[in-house]
PDB file of C-alpha atoms in Angstrom:
ATOM      1  CA  MET W   1     154.062  13.051  95.070  1.00  0.00           C
ATOM      2  CA  SER W   2     157.511  12.799  93.550  1.00  0.00           C
ATOM      3  CA  SER W   3     160.354  14.983  94.782  1.00  0.00           C
ATOM      4  CA  PRO W   4     163.247  16.169  92.592  1.00  0.00           C
ATOM      5  CA  HIS W   5     165.472  13.678  94.412  1.00  0.00           C
ATOM      6  CA  GLN W   6     163.176  10.678  93.829  1.00  0.00           C
ATOM      7  CA  PRO W   7     165.668   9.242  91.284  1.00  0.00           C
ATOM      8  CA  VAL W   8     168.295   9.133  94.051  1.00  0.00           C
ATOM      9  CA  VAL W   9     165.868   7.501  96.489  1.00  0.00           C
ATOM     10  CA  VAL W  10     165.102   4.829  93.897  1.00  0.00           C
ATOM     11  CA  LEU W  11     168.790   4.442  93.016  1.00  0.00           C
ATOM     12  CA  SER W  12     169.489   3.831  96.694  1.00  0.00           C
ATOM     13  CA  ARG W  13     166.984   0.964  96.654  1.00  0.00           C
ATOM     14  CA  ALA W  14     168.514  -0.362  93.396  1.00  0.00           C
ATOM     15  CA  LEU W  15     171.921  -0.371  95.070  1.00  0.00           C
ATOM     16  CA  ASP W  16     170.537  -2.128  98.157  1.00  0.00           C
ATOM     17  CA  GLN W  17     168.926  -4.926  96.173  1.00  0.00           C
ATOM     18  CA  ALA W  18     171.983  -5.331  93.935  1.00  0.00           C
ATOM     19  CA  GLY W  19     174.157  -5.618  97.045  1.00  0.00           C
ATOM     20  CA  ASP W  20     171.788  -8.226  98.447  1.00  0.00           C
ATOM     21  CA  ALA W  21     171.933 -10.168  95.161  1.00  0.00           C
ATOM     22  CA  LEU W  22     175.743 -10.078  95.229  1.00  0.00           C
ATOM     23  CA  ALA W  23     175.744 -11.267  98.841  1.00  0.00           C
ATOM     24  CA  ALA W  24     173.543 -14.227  97.831  1.00  0.00           C
ATOM     25  CA  VAL W  25     176.066 -15.550  95.268  1.00  0.00           C
ATOM     26  CA  ARG W  26     177.691 -18.789  96.396  1.00  0.00           C
ATOM     27  CA  ALA W  27     180.914 -20.425  95.188  1.00  0.00           C
ATOM     28  CA  GLU W  28     178.908 -23.132  93.411  1.00  0.00           C
ATOM     29  CA  ASP W  29     177.145 -20.414  91.350  1.00  0.00           C
ATOM     30  CA  LEU W  30     180.260 -18.804  89.861  1.00  0.00           C
ATOM     31  CA  ASP W  31     180.525 -20.845  86.668  1.00  0.00           C
ATOM     32  CA  LYS W  32     176.792 -20.861  85.864  1.00  0.00           C
ATOM     33  CA  PRO W  33     175.619 -19.047  82.711  1.00  0.00           C
ATOM     34  CA  THR W  34     173.517 -15.900  83.023  1.00  0.00           C
ATOM     35  CA  PRO W  35     170.856 -14.205  80.882  1.00  0.00           C
ATOM     36  CA  CYS W  36     173.574 -11.644  80.077  1.00  0.00           C
ATOM     37  CA  HIS W  37     174.722 -13.436  76.919  1.00  0.00           C
ATOM     38  CA  GLY W  38     178.162 -15.021  77.181  1.00  0.00           C
ATOM     39  CA  TRP W  39     178.719 -14.094  80.836  1.00  0.00           C
ATOM     40  CA  THR W  40     179.071 -16.421  83.791  1.00  0.00           C
ATOM     41  CA  VAL W  41     177.860 -15.529  87.263  1.00  0.00           C
ATOM     42  CA  ARG W  42     181.493 -14.795  88.187  1.00  0.00           C
ATOM     43  CA  GLU W  43     181.858 -12.270  85.339  1.00  0.00           C
ATOM     44  CA  LEU W  44     178.457 -10.691  85.861  1.00  0.00           C
ATOM     45  CA  ALA W  45     178.934 -10.387  89.628  1.00  0.00           C
ATOM     46  CA  ASP W  46     182.273  -8.667  89.056  1.00  0.00           C
ATOM     47  CA  HIS W  47     180.716  -6.312  86.464  1.00  0.00           C
ATOM     48  CA  LEU W  48     177.835  -5.479  88.810  1.00  0.00           C
ATOM     49  CA  ALA W  49     180.205  -4.935  91.737  1.00  0.00           C
ATOM     50  CA  ALA W  50     182.247  -2.506  89.617  1.00  0.00           C
ATOM     51  CA  ALA W  51     179.202  -0.470  88.511  1.00  0.00           C
ATOM     52  CA  PRO W  52     179.109   2.129  91.332  1.00  0.00           C
ATOM     53  CA  GLU W  53     182.856   2.694  91.000  1.00  0.00           C
ATOM     54  CA  HIS W  54     182.420   3.174  87.240  1.00  0.00           C
ATOM     55  CA  PHE W  55     179.459   5.526  87.729  1.00  0.00           C
ATOM     56  CA  LEU W  56     181.595   7.673  90.029  1.00  0.00           C
ATOM     57  CA  ALA W  57     184.490   7.722  87.572  1.00  0.00           C
ATOM     58  CA  MET W  58     182.102   8.909  84.854  1.00  0.00           C
ATOM     59  CA  ALA W  59     180.820  11.635  87.172  1.00  0.00           C
ATOM     60  CA  ARG W  60     184.420  12.845  87.548  1.00  0.00           C
ATOM     61  CA  GLY W  61     184.691  13.001  83.760  1.00  0.00           C
ATOM     62  CA  GLU W  62     186.978   9.983  83.514  1.00  0.00           C
ATOM     63  CA  GLU W  63     186.912   7.460  80.686  1.00  0.00           C
ATOM     64  CA  VAL W  64     185.401   4.157  81.833  1.00  0.00           C
ATOM     65  CA  ASP W  65     186.126   0.702  80.450  1.00  0.00           C
ATOM     66  CA  TRP W  66     182.901  -1.169  81.220  1.00  0.00           C
ATOM     67  CA  ARG W  67     184.640  -4.479  80.555  1.00  0.00           C
ATOM     68  CA  ALA W  68     187.075  -3.816  83.415  1.00  0.00           C
ATOM     69  CA  GLY W  69     186.151  -5.544  86.628  1.00  0.00           C
ATOM     70  CA  THR W  70     186.989  -4.833  90.212  1.00  0.00           C
ATOM     71  CA  GLY W  71     190.150  -6.911  90.534  1.00  0.00           C
ATOM     72  CA  VAL W  72     188.582  -8.276  93.726  1.00  0.00           C
ATOM     73  CA  GLU W  73     188.103 -11.960  94.564  1.00  0.00           C
ATOM     74  CA  PRO W  74     184.449 -13.114  94.477  1.00  0.00           C
ATOM     75  CA  THR W  75     184.289 -13.221  98.274  1.00  0.00           C
ATOM     76  CA  GLY W  76     185.076  -9.480  98.414  1.00  0.00           C
ATOM     77  CA  LEU W  77     182.666  -8.255  95.739  1.00  0.00           C
ATOM     78  CA  THR W  78     179.815  -7.330  98.066  1.00  0.00           C
ATOM     79  CA  ALA W  79     182.026  -5.190 100.326  1.00  0.00           C
ATOM     80  CA  HIS W  80     183.603  -3.499  97.295  1.00  0.00           C
ATOM     81  CA  PHE W  81     180.179  -2.804  95.811  1.00  0.00           C
ATOM     82  CA  ARG W  82     178.676  -1.438  99.030  1.00  0.00           C
ATOM     83  CA  ALA W  83     181.610   0.930  99.680  1.00  0.00           C
ATOM     84  CA  TYR W  84     181.289   2.526  96.251  1.00  0.00           C
ATOM     85  CA  ALA W  85     177.475   2.431  96.407  1.00  0.00           C
ATOM     86  CA  ASP W  86     177.588   4.589  99.525  1.00  0.00           C
ATOM     87  CA  ASP W  87     179.946   7.036  97.792  1.00  0.00           C
ATOM     88  CA  LEU W  88     177.653   7.129  94.753  1.00  0.00           C
ATOM     89  CA  ILE W  89     174.610   8.110  96.809  1.00  0.00           C
ATOM     90  CA  HIS W  90     176.644  10.858  98.500  1.00  0.00           C
ATOM     91  CA  HIS W  91     177.681  12.093  95.057  1.00  0.00           C
ATOM     92  CA  TRP W  92     174.069  12.344  93.887  1.00  0.00           C
ATOM     93  CA  HIS W  93     172.946  14.197  97.015  1.00  0.00           C
ATOM     94  CA  GLY W  94     175.400  16.943  96.101  1.00  0.00           C
ATOM     95  CA  GLN W  95     174.061  17.439  92.572  1.00  0.00           C
ATOM     96  CA  PRO W  96     171.604  20.093  91.360  1.00  0.00           C
ATOM     97  CA  ASP W  97     168.004  18.970  90.916  1.00  0.00           C
ATOM     98  CA  GLU W  98     168.156  19.219  87.115  1.00  0.00           C
ATOM     99  CA  GLN W  99     170.977  16.634  86.979  1.00  0.00           C
ATOM    100  CA  VAL W 100     169.508  14.153  89.445  1.00  0.00           C
ATOM    101  CA  ALA W 101     167.186  12.551  86.864  1.00  0.00           C
ATOM    102  CA  GLN W 102     170.322  11.010  85.328  1.00  0.00           C
ATOM    103  CA  ALA W 103     170.404   8.622  88.301  1.00  0.00           C
ATOM    104  CA  ASP W 104     167.577   6.708  86.601  1.00  0.00           C
ATOM    105  CA  TRP W 105     169.903   5.258  83.956  1.00  0.00           C
ATOM    106  CA  GLN W 106     172.034   3.848  86.787  1.00  0.00           C
ATOM    107  CA  SER W 107     168.903   2.262  88.268  1.00  0.00           C
ATOM    108  CA  ALA W 108     168.226   0.700  84.859  1.00  0.00           C
ATOM    109  CA  GLU W 109     171.742  -0.767  84.638  1.00  0.00           C
ATOM    110  CA  LEU W 110     171.591  -2.074  88.191  1.00  0.00           C
ATOM    111  CA  GLY W 111     168.038  -3.371  87.795  1.00  0.00           C
ATOM    112  CA  VAL W 112     168.796  -5.384  84.660  1.00  0.00           C
ATOM    113  CA  HIS W 113     171.981  -6.919  86.036  1.00  0.00           C
ATOM    114  CA  THR W 114     170.450  -7.634  89.451  1.00  0.00           C
ATOM    115  CA  TRP W 115     167.666  -9.518  87.681  1.00  0.00           C
ATOM    116  CA  ASP W 116     170.264 -11.341  85.529  1.00  0.00           C
ATOM    117  CA  LEU W 117     172.200 -12.403  88.618  1.00  0.00           C
ATOM    118  CA  LEU W 118     169.134 -13.553  90.527  1.00  0.00           C
ATOM    119  CA  ARG W 119     167.809 -15.461  87.524  1.00  0.00           C
ATOM    120  CA  ALA W 120     171.166 -17.236  87.111  1.00  0.00           C
ATOM    121  CA  THR W 121     171.534 -18.150  90.789  1.00  0.00           C
ATOM    122  CA  GLY W 122     167.885 -18.790  91.595  1.00  0.00           C
ATOM    123  CA  ARG W 123     168.156 -16.714  94.769  1.00  0.00           C
ATOM    124  CA  PRO W 124     164.958 -15.142  96.180  1.00  0.00           C
ATOM    125  CA  VAL W 125     166.004 -11.522  96.709  1.00  0.00           C
ATOM    126  CA  PRO W 126     162.895  -9.288  96.510  1.00  0.00           C
ATOM    127  CA  LEU W 127     162.963  -6.682  93.755  1.00  0.00           C
ATOM    128  CA  ASP W 128     161.588  -3.152  93.926  1.00  0.00           C
ATOM    129  CA  ASP W 129     159.184  -2.460  91.044  1.00  0.00           C
ATOM    130  CA  GLU W 130     159.893   1.277  91.079  1.00  0.00           C
ATOM    131  CA  VAL W 131     163.542   0.564  90.228  1.00  0.00           C
ATOM    132  CA  ALA W 132     162.409  -1.300  87.103  1.00  0.00           C
ATOM    133  CA  GLU W 133     159.722   1.249  86.220  1.00  0.00           C
ATOM    134  CA  ARG W 134     162.008   4.283  86.454  1.00  0.00           C
ATOM    135  CA  GLY W 135     164.873   2.459  84.757  1.00  0.00           C
ATOM    136  CA  LEU W 136     162.645   1.336  81.895  1.00  0.00           C
ATOM    137  CA  ALA W 137     161.160   4.809  81.426  1.00  0.00           C
ATOM    138  CA  PHE W 138     164.668   6.234  81.195  1.00  0.00           C
ATOM    139  CA  ILE W 139     166.117   3.747  78.715  1.00  0.00           C
ATOM    140  CA  GLN W 140     163.009   3.843  76.530  1.00  0.00           C
ATOM    141  CA  GLN W 141     163.773   7.533  75.937  1.00  0.00           C
ATOM    142  CA  GLY W 142     167.084   6.857  74.224  1.00  0.00           C
ATOM    143  CA  LEU W 143     167.652   3.186  73.430  1.00  0.00           C
ATOM    144  CA  THR W 144     166.637   2.407  69.859  1.00  0.00           C
ATOM    145  CA  GLU W 145     167.146  -0.578  67.583  1.00  0.00           C
ATOM    146  CA  GLU W 146     169.944   1.372  65.897  1.00  0.00           C
ATOM    147  CA  ASN W 147     172.007   2.138  69.022  1.00  0.00           C
ATOM    148  CA  ARG W 148     171.698  -1.072  71.043  1.00  0.00           C
ATOM    149  CA  GLY W 149     175.286  -2.118  70.298  1.00  0.00           C
ATOM    150  CA  ASP W 150     176.607  -5.319  71.845  1.00  0.00           C
ATOM    151  CA  ALA W 151     175.158  -4.669  75.296  1.00  0.00           C
ATOM    152  CA  PHE W 152     171.489  -4.935  74.366  1.00  0.00           C
ATOM    153  CA  GLY W 153     169.754  -7.480  72.178  1.00  0.00           C
ATOM    154  CA  PRO W 154     166.553  -6.673  70.331  1.00  0.00           C
ATOM    155  CA  ALA W 155     163.573  -5.990  72.588  1.00  0.00           C
ATOM    156  CA  VAL W 156     161.621  -9.133  73.446  1.00  0.00           C
ATOM    157  CA  PRO W 157     157.817  -8.933  73.345  1.00  0.00           C
ATOM    158  CA  VAL W 158     156.088  -9.564  76.667  1.00  0.00           C
ATOM    159  CA  PRO W 159     152.401  -9.969  77.531  1.00  0.00           C
ATOM    160  CA  ASP W 160     150.366  -7.050  78.859  1.00  0.00           C
ATOM    161  CA  ASP W 161     150.423  -8.562  82.349  1.00  0.00           C
ATOM    162  CA  ALA W 162     154.249  -8.707  82.499  1.00  0.00           C
ATOM    163  CA  SER W 163     155.803  -7.460  85.721  1.00  0.00           C
ATOM    164  CA  ALA W 164     157.865  -4.279  85.859  1.00  0.00           C
ATOM    165  CA  TYR W 165     161.083  -6.320  85.839  1.00  0.00           C
ATOM    166  CA  GLU W 166     159.916  -8.507  82.971  1.00  0.00           C
ATOM    167  CA  ARG W 167     159.216  -5.353  80.934  1.00  0.00           C
ATOM    168  CA  LEU W 168     162.625  -3.853  81.829  1.00  0.00           C
ATOM    169  CA  VAL W 169     164.698  -6.911  80.987  1.00  0.00           C
ATOM    170  CA  ALA W 170     162.665  -7.649  77.852  1.00  0.00           C
ATOM    171  CA  PHE W 171     163.347  -4.132  76.586  1.00  0.00           C
ATOM    172  CA  ALA W 172     167.034  -4.773  77.317  1.00  0.00           C
ATOM    173  CA  GLY W 173     166.908  -7.898  75.146  1.00  0.00           C
ATOM    174  CA  ARG W 174     166.423 -10.673  77.687  1.00  0.00           C
ATOM    175  CA  ASP W 175     163.586 -13.186  77.493  1.00  0.00           C
ATOM    176  CA  PRO W 176     162.074 -13.041  80.993  1.00  0.00           C
ATOM    177  CA  ARG W 177     160.008 -16.163  80.459  1.00  0.00           C
ATOM    178  CA  ALA W 178     162.897 -18.376  79.258  1.00  0.00           C
TER     179      ALA W 178
END
């Protein structure tokens, strides 16, 4: 049975696995390419580490520049991420039930970029299927071919037996089998 705060529970797990993926990045990984077209591990890790801070700024009604990073050295990204991740979960616990479903889009963003980072580094951080399932269900509601912009390529077809993460990243324009 799903509670009204299930999106926050899942977001918490998305934040945990993203933090673990950031912690697994090594100095020798930083210049590697990622499935996030045109981004290195260094750039993607910084973008992912800035996500909770950006989510909180949006919640305060502030304008967010998604290209802006943390301004933190790579060795400090995990601590930066985890501090803001904790604040983000506290924010969601204070929201009315009808707004909490919006946490699913944050799980989608974190899920895709966690997968990108792990694919680029080859690190074996386990991924939570419910993060991918909820994130995919959310973005499928509003992401169309017309509004994908620069952030999302065209959806990539996947076989019926594709995993939850393969379906999520394929919908976001990544080829999970490449």
